[in-house]
JSON list of C-alpha atoms in Angstrom, two decimals:
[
{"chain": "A", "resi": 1, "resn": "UNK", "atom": "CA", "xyz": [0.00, 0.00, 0.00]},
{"chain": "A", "resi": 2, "resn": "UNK", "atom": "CA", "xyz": [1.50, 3.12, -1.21]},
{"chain": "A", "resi": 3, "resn": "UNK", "atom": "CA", "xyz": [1.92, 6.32, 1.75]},
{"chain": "A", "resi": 4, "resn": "UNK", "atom": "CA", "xyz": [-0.53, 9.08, 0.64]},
{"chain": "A", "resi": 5, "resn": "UNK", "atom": "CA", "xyz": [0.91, 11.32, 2.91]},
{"chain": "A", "resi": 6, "resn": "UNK", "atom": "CA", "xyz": [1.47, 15.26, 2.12]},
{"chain": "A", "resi": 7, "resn": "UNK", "atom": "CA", "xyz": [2.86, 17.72, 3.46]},
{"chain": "A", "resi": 8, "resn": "UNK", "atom": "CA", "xyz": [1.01, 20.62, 5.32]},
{"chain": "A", "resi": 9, "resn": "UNK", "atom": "CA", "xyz": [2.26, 23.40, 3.35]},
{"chain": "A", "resi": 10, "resn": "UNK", "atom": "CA", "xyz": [0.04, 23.35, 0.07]},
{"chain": "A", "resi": 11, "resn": "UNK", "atom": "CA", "xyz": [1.80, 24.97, -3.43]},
{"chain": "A", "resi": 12, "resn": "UNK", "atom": "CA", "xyz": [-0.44, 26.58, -6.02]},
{"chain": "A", "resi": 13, "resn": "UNK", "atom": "CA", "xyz": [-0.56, 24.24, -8.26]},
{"chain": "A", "resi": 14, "resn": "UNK", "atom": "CA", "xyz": [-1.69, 21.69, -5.72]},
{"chain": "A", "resi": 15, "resn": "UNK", "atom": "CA", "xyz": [-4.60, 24.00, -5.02]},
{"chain": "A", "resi": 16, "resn": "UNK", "atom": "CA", "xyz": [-5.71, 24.40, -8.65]},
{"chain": "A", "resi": 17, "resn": "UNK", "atom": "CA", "xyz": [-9.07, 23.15, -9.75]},
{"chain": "A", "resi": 18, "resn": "UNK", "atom": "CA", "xyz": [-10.83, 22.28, -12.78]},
{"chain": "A", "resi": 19, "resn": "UNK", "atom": "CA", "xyz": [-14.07, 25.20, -13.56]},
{"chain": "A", "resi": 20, "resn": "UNK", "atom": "CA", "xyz": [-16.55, 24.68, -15.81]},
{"chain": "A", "resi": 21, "resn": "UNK", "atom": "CA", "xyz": [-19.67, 27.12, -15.78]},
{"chain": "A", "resi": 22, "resn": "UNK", "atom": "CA", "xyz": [-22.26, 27.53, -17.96]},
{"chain": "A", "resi": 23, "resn": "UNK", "atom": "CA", "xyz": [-23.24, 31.04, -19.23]},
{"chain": "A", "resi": 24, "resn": "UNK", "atom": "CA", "xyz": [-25.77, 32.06, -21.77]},
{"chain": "A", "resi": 25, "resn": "UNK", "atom": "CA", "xyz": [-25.92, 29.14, -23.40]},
{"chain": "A", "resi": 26, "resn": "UNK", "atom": "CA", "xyz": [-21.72, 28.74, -23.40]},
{"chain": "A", "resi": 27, "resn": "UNK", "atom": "CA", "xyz": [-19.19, 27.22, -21.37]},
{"chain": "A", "resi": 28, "resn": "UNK", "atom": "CA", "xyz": [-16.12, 28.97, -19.12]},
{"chain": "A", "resi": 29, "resn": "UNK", "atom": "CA", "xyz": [-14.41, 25.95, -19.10]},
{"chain": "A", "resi": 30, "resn": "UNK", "atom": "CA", "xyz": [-10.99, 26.84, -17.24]},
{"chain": "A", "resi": 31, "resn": "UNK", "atom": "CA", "xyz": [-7.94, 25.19, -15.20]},
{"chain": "A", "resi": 32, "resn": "UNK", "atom": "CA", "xyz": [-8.51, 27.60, -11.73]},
{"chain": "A", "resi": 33, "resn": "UNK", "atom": "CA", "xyz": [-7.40, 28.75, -8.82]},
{"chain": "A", "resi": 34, "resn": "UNK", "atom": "CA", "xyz": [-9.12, 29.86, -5.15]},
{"chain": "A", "resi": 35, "resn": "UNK", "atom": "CA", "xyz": [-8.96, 32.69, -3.28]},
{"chain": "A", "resi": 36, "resn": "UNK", "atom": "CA", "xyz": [-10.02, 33.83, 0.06]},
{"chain": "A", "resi": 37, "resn": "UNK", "atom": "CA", "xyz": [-11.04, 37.19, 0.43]},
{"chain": "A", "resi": 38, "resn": "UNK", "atom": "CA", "xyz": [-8.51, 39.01, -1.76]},
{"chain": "A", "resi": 39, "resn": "UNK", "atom": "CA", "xyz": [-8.94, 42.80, -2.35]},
{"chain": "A", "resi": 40, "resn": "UNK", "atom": "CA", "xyz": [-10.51, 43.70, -5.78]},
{"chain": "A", "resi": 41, "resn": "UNK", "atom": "CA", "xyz": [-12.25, 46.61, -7.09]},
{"chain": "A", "resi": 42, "resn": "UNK", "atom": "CA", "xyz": [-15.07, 46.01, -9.81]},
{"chain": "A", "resi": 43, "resn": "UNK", "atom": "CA", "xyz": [-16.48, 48.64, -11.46]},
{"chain": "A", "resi": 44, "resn": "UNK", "atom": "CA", "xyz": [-14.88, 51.15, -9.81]},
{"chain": "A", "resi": 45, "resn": "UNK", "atom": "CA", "xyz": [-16.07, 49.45, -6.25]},
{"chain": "A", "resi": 46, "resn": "UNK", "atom": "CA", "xyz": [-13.59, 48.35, -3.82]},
{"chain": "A", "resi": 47, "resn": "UNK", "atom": "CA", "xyz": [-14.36, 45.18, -1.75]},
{"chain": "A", "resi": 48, "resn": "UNK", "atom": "CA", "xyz": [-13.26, 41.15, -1.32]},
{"chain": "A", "resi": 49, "resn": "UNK", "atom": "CA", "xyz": [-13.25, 38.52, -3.68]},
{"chain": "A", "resi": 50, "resn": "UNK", "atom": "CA", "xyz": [-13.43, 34.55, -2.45]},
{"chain": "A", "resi": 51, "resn": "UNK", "atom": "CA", "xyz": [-13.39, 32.35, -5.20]},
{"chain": "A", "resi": 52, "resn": "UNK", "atom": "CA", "xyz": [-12.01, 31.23, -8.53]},
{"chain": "A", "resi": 53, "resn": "UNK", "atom": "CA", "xyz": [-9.62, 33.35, -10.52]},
{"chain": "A", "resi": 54, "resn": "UNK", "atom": "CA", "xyz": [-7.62, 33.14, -13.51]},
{"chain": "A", "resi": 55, "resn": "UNK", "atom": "CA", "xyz": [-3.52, 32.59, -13.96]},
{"chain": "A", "resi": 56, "resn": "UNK", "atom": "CA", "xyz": [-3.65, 36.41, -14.32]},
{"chain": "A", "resi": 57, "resn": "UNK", "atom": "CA", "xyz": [-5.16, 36.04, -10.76]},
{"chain": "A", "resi": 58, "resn": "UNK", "atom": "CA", "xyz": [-8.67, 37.77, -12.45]},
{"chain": "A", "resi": 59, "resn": "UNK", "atom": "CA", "xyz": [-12.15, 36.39, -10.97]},
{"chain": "A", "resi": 60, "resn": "UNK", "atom": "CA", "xyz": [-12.69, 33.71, -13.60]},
{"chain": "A", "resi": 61, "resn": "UNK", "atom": "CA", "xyz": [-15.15, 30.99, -12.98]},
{"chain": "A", "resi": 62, "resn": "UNK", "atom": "CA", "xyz": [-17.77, 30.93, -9.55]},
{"chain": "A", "resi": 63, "resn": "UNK", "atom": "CA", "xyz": [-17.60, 33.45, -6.88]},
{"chain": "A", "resi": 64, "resn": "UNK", "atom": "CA", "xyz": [-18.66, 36.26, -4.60]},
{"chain": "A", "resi": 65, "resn": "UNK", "atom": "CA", "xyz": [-17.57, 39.67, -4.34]},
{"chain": "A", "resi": 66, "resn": "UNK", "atom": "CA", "xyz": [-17.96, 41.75, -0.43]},
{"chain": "A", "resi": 67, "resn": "UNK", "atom": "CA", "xyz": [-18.67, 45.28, -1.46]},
{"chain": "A", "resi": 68, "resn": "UNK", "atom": "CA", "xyz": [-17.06, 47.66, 0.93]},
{"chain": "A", "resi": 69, "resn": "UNK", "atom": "CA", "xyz": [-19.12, 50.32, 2.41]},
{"chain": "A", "resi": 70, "resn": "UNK", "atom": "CA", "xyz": [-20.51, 51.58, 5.72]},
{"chain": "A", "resi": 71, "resn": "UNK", "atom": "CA", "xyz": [-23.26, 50.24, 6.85]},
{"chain": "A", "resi": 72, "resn": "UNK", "atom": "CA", "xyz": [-24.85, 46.95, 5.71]},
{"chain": "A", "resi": 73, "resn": "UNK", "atom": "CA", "xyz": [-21.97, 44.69, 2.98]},
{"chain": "A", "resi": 74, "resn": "UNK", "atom": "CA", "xyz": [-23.72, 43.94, 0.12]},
{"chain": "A", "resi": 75, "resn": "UNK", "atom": "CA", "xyz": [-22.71, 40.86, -1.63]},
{"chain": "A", "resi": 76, "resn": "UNK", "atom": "CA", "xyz": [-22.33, 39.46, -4.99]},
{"chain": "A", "resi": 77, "resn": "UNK", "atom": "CA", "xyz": [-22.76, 35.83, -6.08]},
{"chain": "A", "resi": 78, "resn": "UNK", "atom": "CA", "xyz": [-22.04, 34.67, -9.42]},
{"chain": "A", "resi": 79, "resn": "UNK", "atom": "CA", "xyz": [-20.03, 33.79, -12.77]},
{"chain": "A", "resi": 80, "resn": "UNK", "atom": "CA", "xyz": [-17.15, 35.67, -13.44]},
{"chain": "A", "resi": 81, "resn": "UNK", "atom": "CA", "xyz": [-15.10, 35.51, -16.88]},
{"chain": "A", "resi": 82, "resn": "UNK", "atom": "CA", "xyz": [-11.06, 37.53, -17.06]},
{"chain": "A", "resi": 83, "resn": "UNK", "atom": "CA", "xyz": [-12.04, 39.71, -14.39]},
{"chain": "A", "resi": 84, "resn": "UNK", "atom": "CA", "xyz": [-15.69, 40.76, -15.48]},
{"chain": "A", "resi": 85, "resn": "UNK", "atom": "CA", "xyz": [-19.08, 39.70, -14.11]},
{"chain": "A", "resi": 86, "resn": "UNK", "atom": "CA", "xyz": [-20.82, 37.47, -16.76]},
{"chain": "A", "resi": 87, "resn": "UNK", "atom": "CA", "xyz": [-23.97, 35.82, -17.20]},
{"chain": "A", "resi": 88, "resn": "UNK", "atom": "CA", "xyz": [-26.47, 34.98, -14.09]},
{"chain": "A", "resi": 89, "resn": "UNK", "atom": "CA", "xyz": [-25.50, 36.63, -10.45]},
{"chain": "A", "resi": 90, "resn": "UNK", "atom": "CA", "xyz": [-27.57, 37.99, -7.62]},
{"chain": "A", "resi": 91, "resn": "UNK", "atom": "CA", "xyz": [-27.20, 40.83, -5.22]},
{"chain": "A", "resi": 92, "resn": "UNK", "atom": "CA", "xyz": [-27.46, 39.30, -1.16]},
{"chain": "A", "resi": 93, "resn": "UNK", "atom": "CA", "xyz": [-27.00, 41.38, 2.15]},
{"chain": "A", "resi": 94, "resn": "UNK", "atom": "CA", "xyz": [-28.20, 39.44, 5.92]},
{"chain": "A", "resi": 95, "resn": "UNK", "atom": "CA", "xyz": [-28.30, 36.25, 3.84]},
{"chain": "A", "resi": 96, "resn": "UNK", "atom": "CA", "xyz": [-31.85, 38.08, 1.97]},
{"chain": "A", "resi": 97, "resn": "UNK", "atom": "CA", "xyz": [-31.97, 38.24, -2.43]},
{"chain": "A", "resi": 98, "resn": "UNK", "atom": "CA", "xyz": [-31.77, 41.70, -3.09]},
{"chain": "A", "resi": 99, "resn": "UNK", "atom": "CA", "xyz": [-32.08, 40.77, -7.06]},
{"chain": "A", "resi": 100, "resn": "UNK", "atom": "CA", "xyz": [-31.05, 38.98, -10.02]},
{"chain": "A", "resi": 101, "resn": "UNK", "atom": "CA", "xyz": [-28.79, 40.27, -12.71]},
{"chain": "A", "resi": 102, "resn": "UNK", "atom": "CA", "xyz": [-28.02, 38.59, -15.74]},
{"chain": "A", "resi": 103, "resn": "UNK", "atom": "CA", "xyz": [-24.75, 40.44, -17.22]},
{"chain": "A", "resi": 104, "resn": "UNK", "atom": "CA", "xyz": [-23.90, 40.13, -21.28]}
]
């Protein structure tokens, strides 16, 4: 029986996943990374990103992006394609649907 064992520090590439979403019809079919709540602005709106991203470390594939702002975090769930919001999302803040967008 052969030792599975690794060790506790984890590379990159050992982290890297296999994405495939479906968007208007298409595919994003990409070899991914995680993240954890990495700083990102989108549209001009500073905030966290936790999930997928490119190797030009862009949101690319499934994930959520923390608006920053006083007061109540809004958050964004969805597809995400070179660093760019794509196909269905929706807007959440305390865990409620604020609304549905679908992005071209």
């Amino acid at each position: 029986m052969e030792s599975t064992a690794k060790n506790s520090a984890t590379t990159s590439e050992e982290m890297r996943t296999r994405a495939v979403s479906i968007v208007d019809g298409g595919v994003i079919d990409c070899d991914c990374s995680k993240v954890d709540e990495i700083e990102y602005c989108c549209a001009g709106i500073r905030g966290k990103y936790s999930g997928e991203i490119n190797g030009g470390g862009k949101p690319h594939g499934n994930g959520s992006f923390v608006r920053d702002n006083s007061g109540t975090p809004m958050t964004y769930v969805g597809t995400w394609k070179d660093g760019e919001r794509v196909g269905n999302g929706g807007y959440y803040t305390n865990g409620r649907l604020l609304g549905n967008v679908v992005w071209d």
